[in-house]
XYZ file of C-alpha atoms in Angstrom:
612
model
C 9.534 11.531 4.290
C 9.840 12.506 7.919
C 7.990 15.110 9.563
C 9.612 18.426 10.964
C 8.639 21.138 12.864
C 10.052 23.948 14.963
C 9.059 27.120 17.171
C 10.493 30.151 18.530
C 8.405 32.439 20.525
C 6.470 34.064 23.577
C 4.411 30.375 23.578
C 5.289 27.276 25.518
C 6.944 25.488 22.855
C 6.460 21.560 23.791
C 2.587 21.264 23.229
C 3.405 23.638 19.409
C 6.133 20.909 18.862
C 3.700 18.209 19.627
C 0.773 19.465 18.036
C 2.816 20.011 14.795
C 4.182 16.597 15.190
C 0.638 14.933 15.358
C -0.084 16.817 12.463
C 3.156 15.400 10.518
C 2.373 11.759 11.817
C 1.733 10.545 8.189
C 5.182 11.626 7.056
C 6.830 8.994 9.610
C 5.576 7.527 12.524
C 8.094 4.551 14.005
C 9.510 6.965 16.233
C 9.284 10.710 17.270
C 11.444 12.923 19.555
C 11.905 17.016 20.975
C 14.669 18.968 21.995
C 13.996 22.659 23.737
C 16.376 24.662 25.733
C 15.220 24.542 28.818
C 17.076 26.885 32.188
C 20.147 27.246 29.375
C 20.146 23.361 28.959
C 19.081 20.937 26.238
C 16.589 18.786 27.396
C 15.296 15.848 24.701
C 13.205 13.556 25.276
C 12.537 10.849 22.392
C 10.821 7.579 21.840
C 10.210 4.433 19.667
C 6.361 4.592 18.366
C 4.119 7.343 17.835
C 3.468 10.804 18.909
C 1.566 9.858 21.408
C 3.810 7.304 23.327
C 6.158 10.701 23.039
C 3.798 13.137 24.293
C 3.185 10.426 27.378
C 6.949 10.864 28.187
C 7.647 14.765 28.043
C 7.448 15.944 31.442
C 4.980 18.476 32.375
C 7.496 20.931 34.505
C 9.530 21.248 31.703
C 8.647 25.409 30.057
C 10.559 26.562 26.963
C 10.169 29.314 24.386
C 12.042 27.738 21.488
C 12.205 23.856 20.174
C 12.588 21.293 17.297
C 10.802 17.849 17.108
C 10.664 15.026 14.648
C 8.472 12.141 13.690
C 10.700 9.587 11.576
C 10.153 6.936 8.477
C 13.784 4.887 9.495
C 16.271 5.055 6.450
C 19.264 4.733 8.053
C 19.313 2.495 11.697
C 16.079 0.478 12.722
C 13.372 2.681 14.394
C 14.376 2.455 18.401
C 14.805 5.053 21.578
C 18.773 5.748 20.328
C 17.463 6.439 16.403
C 15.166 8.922 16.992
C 16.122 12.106 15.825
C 16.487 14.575 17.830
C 20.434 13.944 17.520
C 22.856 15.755 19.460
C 26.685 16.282 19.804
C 28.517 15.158 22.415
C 28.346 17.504 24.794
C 24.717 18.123 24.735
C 24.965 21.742 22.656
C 23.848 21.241 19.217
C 20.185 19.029 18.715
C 19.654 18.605 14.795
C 16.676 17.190 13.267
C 17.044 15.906 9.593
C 14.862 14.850 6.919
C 16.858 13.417 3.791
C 19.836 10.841 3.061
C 23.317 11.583 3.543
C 24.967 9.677 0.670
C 28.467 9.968 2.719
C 27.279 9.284 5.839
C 29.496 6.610 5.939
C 33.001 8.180 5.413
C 31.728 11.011 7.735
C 31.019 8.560 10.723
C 34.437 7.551 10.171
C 36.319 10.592 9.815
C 34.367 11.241 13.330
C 35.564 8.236 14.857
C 39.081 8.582 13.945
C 39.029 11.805 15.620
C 38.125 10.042 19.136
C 34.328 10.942 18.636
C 31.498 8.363 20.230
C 28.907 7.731 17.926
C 26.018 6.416 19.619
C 22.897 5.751 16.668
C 23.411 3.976 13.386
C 21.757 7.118 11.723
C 23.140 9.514 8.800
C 21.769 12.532 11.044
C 23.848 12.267 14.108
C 27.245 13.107 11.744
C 25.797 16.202 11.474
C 25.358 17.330 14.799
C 28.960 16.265 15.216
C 29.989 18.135 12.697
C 28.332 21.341 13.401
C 29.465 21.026 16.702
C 32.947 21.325 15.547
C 32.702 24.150 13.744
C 30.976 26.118 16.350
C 33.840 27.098 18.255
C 34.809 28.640 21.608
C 34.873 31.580 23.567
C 37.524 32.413 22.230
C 37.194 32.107 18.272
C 33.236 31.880 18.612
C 31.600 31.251 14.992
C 27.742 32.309 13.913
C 25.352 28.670 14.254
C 24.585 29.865 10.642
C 28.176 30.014 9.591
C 28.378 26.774 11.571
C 25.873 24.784 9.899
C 27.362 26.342 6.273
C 30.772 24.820 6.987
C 29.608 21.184 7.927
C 27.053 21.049 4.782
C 30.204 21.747 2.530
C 31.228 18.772 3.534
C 27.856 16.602 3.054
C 26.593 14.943 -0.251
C 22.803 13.963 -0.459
C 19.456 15.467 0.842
C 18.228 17.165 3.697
C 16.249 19.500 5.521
C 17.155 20.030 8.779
C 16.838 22.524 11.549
C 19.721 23.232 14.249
C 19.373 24.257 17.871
C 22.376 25.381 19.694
C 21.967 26.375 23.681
C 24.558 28.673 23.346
C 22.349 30.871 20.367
C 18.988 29.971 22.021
C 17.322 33.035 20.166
C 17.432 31.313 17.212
C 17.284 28.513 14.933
C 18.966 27.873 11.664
C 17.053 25.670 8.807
C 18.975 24.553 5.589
C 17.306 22.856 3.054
C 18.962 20.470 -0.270
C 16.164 18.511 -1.985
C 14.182 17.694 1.154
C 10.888 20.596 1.385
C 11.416 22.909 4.329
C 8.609 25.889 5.274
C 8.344 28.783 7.610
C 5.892 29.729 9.072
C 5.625 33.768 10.086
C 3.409 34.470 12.846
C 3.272 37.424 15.796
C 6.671 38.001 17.118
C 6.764 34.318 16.588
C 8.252 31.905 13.657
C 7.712 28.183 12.655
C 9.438 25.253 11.087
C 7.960 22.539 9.354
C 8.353 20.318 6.364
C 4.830 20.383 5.925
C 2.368 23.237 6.080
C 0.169 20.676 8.033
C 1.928 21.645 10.937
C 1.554 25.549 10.683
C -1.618 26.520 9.197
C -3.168 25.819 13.118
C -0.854 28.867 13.705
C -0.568 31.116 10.743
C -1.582 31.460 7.242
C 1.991 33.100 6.189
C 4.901 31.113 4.987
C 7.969 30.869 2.738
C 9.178 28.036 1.185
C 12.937 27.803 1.584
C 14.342 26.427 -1.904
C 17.333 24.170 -2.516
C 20.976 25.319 -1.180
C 19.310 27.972 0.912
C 20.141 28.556 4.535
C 17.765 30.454 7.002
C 18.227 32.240 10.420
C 15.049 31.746 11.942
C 14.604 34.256 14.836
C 10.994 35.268 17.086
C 10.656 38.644 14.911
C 12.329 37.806 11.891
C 13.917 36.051 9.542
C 16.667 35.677 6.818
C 16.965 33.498 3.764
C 20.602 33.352 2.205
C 21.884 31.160 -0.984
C 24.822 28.876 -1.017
C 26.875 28.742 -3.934
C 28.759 25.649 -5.223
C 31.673 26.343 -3.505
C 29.423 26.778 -0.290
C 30.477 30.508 0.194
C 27.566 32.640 1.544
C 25.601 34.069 -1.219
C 23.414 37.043 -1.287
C 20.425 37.308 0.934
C 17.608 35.482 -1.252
C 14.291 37.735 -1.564
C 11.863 35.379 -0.175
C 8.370 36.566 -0.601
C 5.816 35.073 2.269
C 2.770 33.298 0.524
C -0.596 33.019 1.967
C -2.104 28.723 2.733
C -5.513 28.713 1.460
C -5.862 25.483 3.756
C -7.296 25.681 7.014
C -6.979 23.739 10.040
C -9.803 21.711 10.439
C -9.086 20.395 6.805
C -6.419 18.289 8.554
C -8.970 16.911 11.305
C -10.977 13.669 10.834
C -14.127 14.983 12.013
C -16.580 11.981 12.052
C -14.472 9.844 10.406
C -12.329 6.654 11.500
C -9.569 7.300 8.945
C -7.827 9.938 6.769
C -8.467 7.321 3.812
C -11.909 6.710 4.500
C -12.431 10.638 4.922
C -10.391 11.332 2.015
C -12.358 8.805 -0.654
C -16.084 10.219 0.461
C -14.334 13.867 -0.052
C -14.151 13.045 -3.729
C -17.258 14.325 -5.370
C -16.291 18.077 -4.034
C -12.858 17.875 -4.766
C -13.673 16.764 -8.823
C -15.755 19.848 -8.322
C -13.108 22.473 -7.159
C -10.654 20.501 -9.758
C -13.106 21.168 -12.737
C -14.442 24.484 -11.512
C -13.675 27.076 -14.146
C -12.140 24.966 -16.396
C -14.643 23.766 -18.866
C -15.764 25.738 -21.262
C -19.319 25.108 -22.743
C -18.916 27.439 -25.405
C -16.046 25.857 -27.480
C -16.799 22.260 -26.096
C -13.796 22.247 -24.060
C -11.089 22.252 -21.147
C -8.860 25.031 -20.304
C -6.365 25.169 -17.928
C -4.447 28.272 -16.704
C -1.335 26.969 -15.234
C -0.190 25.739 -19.030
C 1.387 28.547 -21.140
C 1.070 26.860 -24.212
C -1.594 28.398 -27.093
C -3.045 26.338 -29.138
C -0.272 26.466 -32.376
C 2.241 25.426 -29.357
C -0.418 22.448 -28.359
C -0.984 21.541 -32.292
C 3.324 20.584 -32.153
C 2.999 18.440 -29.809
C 4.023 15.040 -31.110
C 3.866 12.754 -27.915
C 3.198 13.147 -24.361
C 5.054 11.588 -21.574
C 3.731 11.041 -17.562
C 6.499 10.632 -15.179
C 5.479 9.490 -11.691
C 5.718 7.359 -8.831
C 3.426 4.986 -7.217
C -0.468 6.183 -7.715
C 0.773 9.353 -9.814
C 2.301 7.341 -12.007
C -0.807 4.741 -12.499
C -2.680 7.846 -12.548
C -0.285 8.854 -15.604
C -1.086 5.888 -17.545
C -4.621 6.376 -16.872
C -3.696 10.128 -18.608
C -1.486 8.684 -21.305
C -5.056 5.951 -22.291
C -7.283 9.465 -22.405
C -5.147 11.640 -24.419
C -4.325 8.775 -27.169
C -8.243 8.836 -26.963
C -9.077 11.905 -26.848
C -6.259 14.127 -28.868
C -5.154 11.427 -30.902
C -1.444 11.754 -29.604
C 0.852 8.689 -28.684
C 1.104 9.044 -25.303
C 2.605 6.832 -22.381
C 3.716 6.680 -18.605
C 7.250 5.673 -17.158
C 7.762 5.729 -13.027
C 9.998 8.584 -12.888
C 13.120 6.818 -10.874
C 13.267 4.853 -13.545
C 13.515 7.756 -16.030
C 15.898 9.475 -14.305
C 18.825 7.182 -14.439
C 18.589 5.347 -18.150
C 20.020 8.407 -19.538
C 16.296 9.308 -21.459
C 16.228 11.030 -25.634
C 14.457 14.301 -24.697
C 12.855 14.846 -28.075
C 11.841 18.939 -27.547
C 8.629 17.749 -29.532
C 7.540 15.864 -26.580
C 5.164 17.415 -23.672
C 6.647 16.000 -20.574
C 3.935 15.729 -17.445
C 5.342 15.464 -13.755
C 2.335 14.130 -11.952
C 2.706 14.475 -7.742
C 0.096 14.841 -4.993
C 3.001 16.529 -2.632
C 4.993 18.121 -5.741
C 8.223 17.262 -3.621
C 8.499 13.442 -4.641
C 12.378 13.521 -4.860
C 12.604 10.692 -8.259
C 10.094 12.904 -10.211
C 11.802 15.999 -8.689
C 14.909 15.021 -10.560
C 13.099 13.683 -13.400
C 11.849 17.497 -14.198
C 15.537 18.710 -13.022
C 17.003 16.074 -15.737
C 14.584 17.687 -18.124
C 15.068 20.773 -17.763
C 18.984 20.330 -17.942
C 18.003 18.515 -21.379
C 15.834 21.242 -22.622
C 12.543 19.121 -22.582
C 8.701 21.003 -22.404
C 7.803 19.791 -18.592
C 4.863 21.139 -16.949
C 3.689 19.897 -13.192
C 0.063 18.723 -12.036
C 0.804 19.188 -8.418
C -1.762 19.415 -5.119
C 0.754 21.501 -2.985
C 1.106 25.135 -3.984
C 4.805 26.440 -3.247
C 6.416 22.633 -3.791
C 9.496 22.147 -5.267
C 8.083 20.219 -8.378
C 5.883 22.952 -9.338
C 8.349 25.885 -8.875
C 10.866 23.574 -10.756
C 8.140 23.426 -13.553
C 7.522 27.212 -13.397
C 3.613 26.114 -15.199
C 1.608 23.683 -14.596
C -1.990 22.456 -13.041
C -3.115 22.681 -9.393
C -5.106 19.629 -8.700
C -7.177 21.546 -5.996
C -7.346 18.485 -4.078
C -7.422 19.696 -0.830
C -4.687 18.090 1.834
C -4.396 14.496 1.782
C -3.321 12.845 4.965
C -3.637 9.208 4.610
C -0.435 7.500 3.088
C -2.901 5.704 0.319
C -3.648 8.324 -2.169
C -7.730 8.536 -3.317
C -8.760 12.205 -3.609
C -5.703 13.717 -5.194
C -5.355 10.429 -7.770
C -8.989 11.434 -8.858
C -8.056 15.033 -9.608
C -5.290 13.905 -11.175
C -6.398 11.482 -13.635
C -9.429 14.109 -13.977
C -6.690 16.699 -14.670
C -4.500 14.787 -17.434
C -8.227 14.376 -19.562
C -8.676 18.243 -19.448
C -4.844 18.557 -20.294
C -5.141 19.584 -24.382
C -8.708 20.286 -24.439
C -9.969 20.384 -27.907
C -6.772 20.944 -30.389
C -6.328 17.809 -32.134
C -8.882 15.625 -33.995
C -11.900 15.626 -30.981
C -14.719 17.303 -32.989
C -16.907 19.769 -31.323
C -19.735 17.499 -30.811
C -17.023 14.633 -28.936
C -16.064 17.796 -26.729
C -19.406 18.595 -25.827
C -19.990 15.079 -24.817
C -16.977 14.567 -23.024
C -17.218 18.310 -21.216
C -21.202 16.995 -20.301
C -19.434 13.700 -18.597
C -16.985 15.612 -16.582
C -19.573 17.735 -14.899
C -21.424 14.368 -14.377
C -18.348 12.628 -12.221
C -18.930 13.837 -8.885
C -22.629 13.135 -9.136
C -21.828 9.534 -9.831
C -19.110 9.314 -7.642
C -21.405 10.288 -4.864
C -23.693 7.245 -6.244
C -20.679 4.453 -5.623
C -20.335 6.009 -2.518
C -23.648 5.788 -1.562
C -23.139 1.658 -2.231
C -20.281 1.931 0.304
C -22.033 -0.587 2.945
C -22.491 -3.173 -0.127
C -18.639 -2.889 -1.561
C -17.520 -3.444 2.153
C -19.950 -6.525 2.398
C -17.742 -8.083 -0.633
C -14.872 -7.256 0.983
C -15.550 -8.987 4.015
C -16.361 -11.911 1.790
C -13.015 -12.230 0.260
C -10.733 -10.420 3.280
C -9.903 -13.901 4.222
C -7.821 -14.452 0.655
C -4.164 -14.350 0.707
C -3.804 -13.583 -2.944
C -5.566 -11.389 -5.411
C -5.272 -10.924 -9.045
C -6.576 -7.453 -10.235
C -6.848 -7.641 -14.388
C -8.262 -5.182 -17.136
C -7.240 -4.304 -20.324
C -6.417 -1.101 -22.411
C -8.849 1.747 -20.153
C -8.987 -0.952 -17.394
C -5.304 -1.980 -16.692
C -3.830 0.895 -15.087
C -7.349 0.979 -12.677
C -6.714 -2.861 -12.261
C -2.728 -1.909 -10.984
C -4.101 1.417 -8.874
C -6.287 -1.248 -7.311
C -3.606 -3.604 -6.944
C -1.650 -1.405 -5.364
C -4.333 0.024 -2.816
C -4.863 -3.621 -1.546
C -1.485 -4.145 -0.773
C -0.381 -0.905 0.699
C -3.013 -0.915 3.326
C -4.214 -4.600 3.968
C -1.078 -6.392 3.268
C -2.534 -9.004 0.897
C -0.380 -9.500 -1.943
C -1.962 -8.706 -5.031
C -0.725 -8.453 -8.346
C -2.450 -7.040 -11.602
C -2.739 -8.376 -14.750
C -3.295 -7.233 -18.356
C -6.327 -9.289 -19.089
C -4.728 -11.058 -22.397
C -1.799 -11.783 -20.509
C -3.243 -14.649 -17.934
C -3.101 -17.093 -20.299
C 0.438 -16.502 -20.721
C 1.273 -17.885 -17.278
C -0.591 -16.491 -14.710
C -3.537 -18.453 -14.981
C -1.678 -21.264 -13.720
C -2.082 -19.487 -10.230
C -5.553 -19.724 -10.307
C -7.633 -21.759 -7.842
C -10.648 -21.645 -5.847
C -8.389 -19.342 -2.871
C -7.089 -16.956 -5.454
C -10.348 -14.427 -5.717
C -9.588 -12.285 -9.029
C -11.100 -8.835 -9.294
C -11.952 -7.805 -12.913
C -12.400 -4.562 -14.624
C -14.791 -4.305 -16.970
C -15.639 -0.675 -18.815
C -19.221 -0.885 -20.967
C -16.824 -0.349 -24.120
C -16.285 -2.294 -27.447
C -14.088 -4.904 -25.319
C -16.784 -6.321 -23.434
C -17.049 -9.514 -24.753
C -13.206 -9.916 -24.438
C -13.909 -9.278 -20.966
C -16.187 -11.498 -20.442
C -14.705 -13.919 -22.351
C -11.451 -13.619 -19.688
C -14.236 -14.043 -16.580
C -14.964 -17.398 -18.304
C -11.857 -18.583 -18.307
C -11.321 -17.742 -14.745
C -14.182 -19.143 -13.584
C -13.353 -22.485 -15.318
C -10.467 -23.188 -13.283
C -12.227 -22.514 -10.141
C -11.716 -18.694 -9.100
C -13.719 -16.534 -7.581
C -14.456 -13.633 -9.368
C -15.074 -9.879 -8.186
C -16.367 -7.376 -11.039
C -16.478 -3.697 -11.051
C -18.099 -2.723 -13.911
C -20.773 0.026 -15.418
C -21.978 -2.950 -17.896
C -24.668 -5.347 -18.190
C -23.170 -8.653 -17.375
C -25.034 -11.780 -17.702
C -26.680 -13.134 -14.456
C -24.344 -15.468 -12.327
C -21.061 -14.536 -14.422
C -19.344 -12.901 -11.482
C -19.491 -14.514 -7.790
C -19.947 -10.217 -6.832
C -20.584 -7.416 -8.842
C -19.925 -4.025 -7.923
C -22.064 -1.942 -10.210
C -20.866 1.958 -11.091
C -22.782 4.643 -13.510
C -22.660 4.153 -16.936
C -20.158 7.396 -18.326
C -18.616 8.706 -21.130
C -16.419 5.574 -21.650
C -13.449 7.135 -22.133
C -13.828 8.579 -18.726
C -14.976 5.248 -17.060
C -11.522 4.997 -15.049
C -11.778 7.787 -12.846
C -15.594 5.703 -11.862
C -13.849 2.775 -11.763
C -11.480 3.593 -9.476
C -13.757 4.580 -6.820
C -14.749 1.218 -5.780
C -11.326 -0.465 -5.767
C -10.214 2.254 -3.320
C -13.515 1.345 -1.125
C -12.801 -2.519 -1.732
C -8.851 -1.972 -0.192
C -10.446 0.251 2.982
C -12.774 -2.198 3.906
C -10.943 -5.560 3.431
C -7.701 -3.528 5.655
C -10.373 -2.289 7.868
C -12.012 -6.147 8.452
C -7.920 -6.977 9.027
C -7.575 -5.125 11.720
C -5.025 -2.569 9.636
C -3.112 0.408 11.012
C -4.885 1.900 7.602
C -3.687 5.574 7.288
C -0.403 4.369 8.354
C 0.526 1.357 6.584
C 3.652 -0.494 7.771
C 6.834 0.584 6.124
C 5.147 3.271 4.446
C 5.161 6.833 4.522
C 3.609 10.141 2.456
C 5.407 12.406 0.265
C 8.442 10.499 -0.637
C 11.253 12.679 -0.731
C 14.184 9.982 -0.263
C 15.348 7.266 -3.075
């Protein structure tokens, strides 16, 4: 979850380092840190806080051609001066930078110890610096850094990416990667390191993703990518074909926006578009999507579909799992993916298995596709980031065409998503020709009426001022409306810090309702479907205790029901939650924003989760 980045070069390196760090703020921001080799010495300089409290402490004499920095999301040691990576052996020769969990940190620590070795953080990343620096040798037996680093990883269990400096081999850096997404990036007589393209594309548009158990000698006109085997012997060299970003850099700026998340929900109605472009076909009233090599006798054995996913992706799943049932007349559900990973799942090969991620490196669905795939399950990835591990894992799959999303709260890339998942089987169960036209005619309408709830962005934020005050929400729906009601939940809590919880709407009256009071403001979902009068009927019940009640709805509700009403376009119904949606993400942005919130970097939170 933490961001890396590297250079070696012609180019001071401190102000690519901290440029590439901004850029990887999102991935980790309690603390941040550099190391370069400066006059044959390693100089680091690291802080507590963000980026910028860093940049305020590197000292401007200080020139150096070749460097590592890190941003950090704390997982092992609370986030202070002595944490920060950078993390160096003892006698100020080896810097390491690590994204990832060592699982034995603790036996390694004390291995070190026992051998008379000071350990000075409470991190997982300084073992390794340790232990690299032990295998580096002298003089007299001297040993390649690459070699180096390959020893001490034989002896690590867990994730990483990570990038070593060594002052003695200042031409070079070596990157190693084990379920933790490392990039180069290939420029003019100059290379980069990142764990996010973010911090490259700035510099150059060609770049390699490094894939598990590979090991990389990164040097200013080249590079080389070699595979580690089980036993950790050196493998041959991997053939490691550069890739072109279609991203460019100003897609990563805010322009005249206060916030990535803010930014990122009023980029919506062009990123349905590039999501849908191409992919509906008018002619046979339906969807078709490249990525999936499956024909349509492959499609026709499907049995059941499965979304695995964490967080939004896998809300956005069940939002998938309500359309399909719908739609292809398939049972279909959603599971988080850490939790299908370790209760030993049936793979039924009649099953179509859908890993949903907005990085494609989310490390529980990452394993979820890997158990799979050991299993002999059909999994296919919808995935924003071309290259990620997810997606190669997959081999097929859907882009989401998203664009890069910066802000820790998802928005753009859940839309796609959930936009994605409806096109998934197009028209090869029981939808009839004249349902396909109608739902094909309500895609093309859903940017169009997403731009309409936009444009009722200064109303939605006047509601949430009303109700930023509450301490407690409930968010209910039912059947299409309960996974929007627990997206919404979820977007209130990550980025305002009011607890919220949602609620199947049938299910209040099974104890919840007892909660309810004139300070517990309930925000109900309410599709124009055949449940409307159930919905209705669960806003009366509500109110008659005394709570407040917010409704998002594309219905006709009668007057004075709902203390606020947030009004969308009347759809297709089926695809009412991807309109729905729209306004709870507004409804979170402006109650965090009337908070005072650190909004596109929530506490405790991080993107692209790549640790358990």
């Amino acid at each position: 979850m933490c961001g890396i980045v590297g250079y070696i070069g012609r180019r001071d390196a401190i102000p690519v380092l901290l440029e590439g760090l901004r850029s990887l703020e999102y991935r980790g921001y309690d603390s941040a840190g550099l190391a370069v080799v400066h006059r044959n010495r390693l100089q680091v300089t690291k802080t507590a806080g963000r980026v910028q409290d860093l940049r305020e402490r590197v000292s401007d004499r200080t020139r150096a051609t070749v460097g590592i920095g890190h941003t950090r999301w704390a997982t092992h040691g609370e986030p202070n001066d002595i944490n920060a990576h950078p993390h160096t052996d003892a006698a100020g020769r080896i810097a390491v930078v690590h994204n990832g969990i060592i699982e034995n940190a603790e036996q390694l620590r004390d291995a070190l110890a026992g051998q008379g070795v000071t350990l000075v953080s409470d991190t997982d990343t300084e073992a390794l610096a340790h232990l690299i620096a032990a295998e580096v040798g002298d003089d007299q037996r001297p040993v390649s850094l690459e070699e180096a680093v390959r020893r001490a990883l034989r002896r690590v269990e867990g994730t990483y990416g990570l990038v070593v400096l060594d002052t003695k081999h200042p031409t070079e850096l070596v990157v190693a990667r084990n379920g933790s997404p490392i990039v180069l990036g290939i420029g003019d007589s100059e290379m980069f390191v990142a764990s996010d393209v973010a911090a490259l594309v700035r510099y150059t548009k060609q770049v390699v993703y490094l894939d598990d158990a590979e090991v990389a000698t990164v040097r200013a006109a080249d590079y080389r990518v070699v595979s580690l085997d089980e036993s950790g012997r050196r493998g041959a060299d991997a053939d490691k074909v550069p890739t072109t970003v279609e991203a460019e850099a100003g897609d990563y700026e805010l322009g005249p926006y206060e916030d990535y998340m803010r930014k990122e929900i009023h980029e919506q109605p062009e990123a349905l578009r590039r999501a849908l472009r191409g992919r509906l076909d008018d002619r046979f009233c339906t969807a078709r999507l490249g990525g999936i090599s499956l024909d349509a006798r492959q499609l026709r054995s499907i049995r059941q579909v499965k979304f695995l996913g964490c967080g939004s992706a896998y809300y956005a799943g069940q939002m998938g799992a309500v359309l399909i049932e719908e739609l292809a007349r398939i049972p279909s559900d959603a599971e988080p993916a850490s939790e299908f990973r370790y209760r030993n799942p049936v793979v039924d090969p009649d099953t179509l298995y859908v890993a949903v991620s907005q990085s494609g490196e989310t490390l529980d669905t990452l394993m979820a596709v890997q158990e799979l795939r050991r299993k002999g399950g059909q999994v296919i990835g919808t995935v924003n980031v071309v290259g990620s591990a997810i997606g190669r894992e997959c081999g097929h799959g859907v882009f989401l065409h998203a664009g890069p999303e910066i802000a820790v709260a998802s928005t753009k890339a859940l839309t796609n998503m959930a936009a994605t998942v409806a096109m998934l089987l197009g028209r090869v169960r029981d939808l009839s020709a004249a349902s396909g036209q109608r739902i094909v005619a309500g895609l093309r309408a859903l940017p169009g009426q997403i731009e309409q709830i936009l444009a009722a962005e200064e109303e939605i934020a006047a509601i949430a001022r009303r109700f930023a005050a509450a301490e407690h929400m409930f968010f209910i729906g039912r059947v299409r409306g309960w996974p929007v009601a627990r997206e919404g939940a979820q977007k209130l809590k990550e980025v305002s810090y009011v607890h919220a919880e949602a609620y199947q709407a049938a299910e209040l009256k099974h104890g919840p309702l007892a909660l309810i009071n004139s300070s517990m403001p309930s925000v109900v979902v309410v599709p124009a479907d055949d449940l409307l009068s159930k919905n209705i009927s669960t806003i009366e019940q509500i109110k008659a205790r005394g709570g407040p009640v917010v409704a998002v709805t594309s219905a006709d509700l009668p007057g004075g029901l709902a203390d606020a009403v947030i009004r969308i376009p009347r759809g297709e119904p089926e695809l009412d939650p991807l309109l729905l949606n729209v306004p709870l993400q507004m409804l979170a942005y402006h109650v965090a924003a009337k908070l005072g919130r650190d909004i596109d970097k929530p506490r405790n939170l991080a993107k692209s989760v790549t640790v358990e």
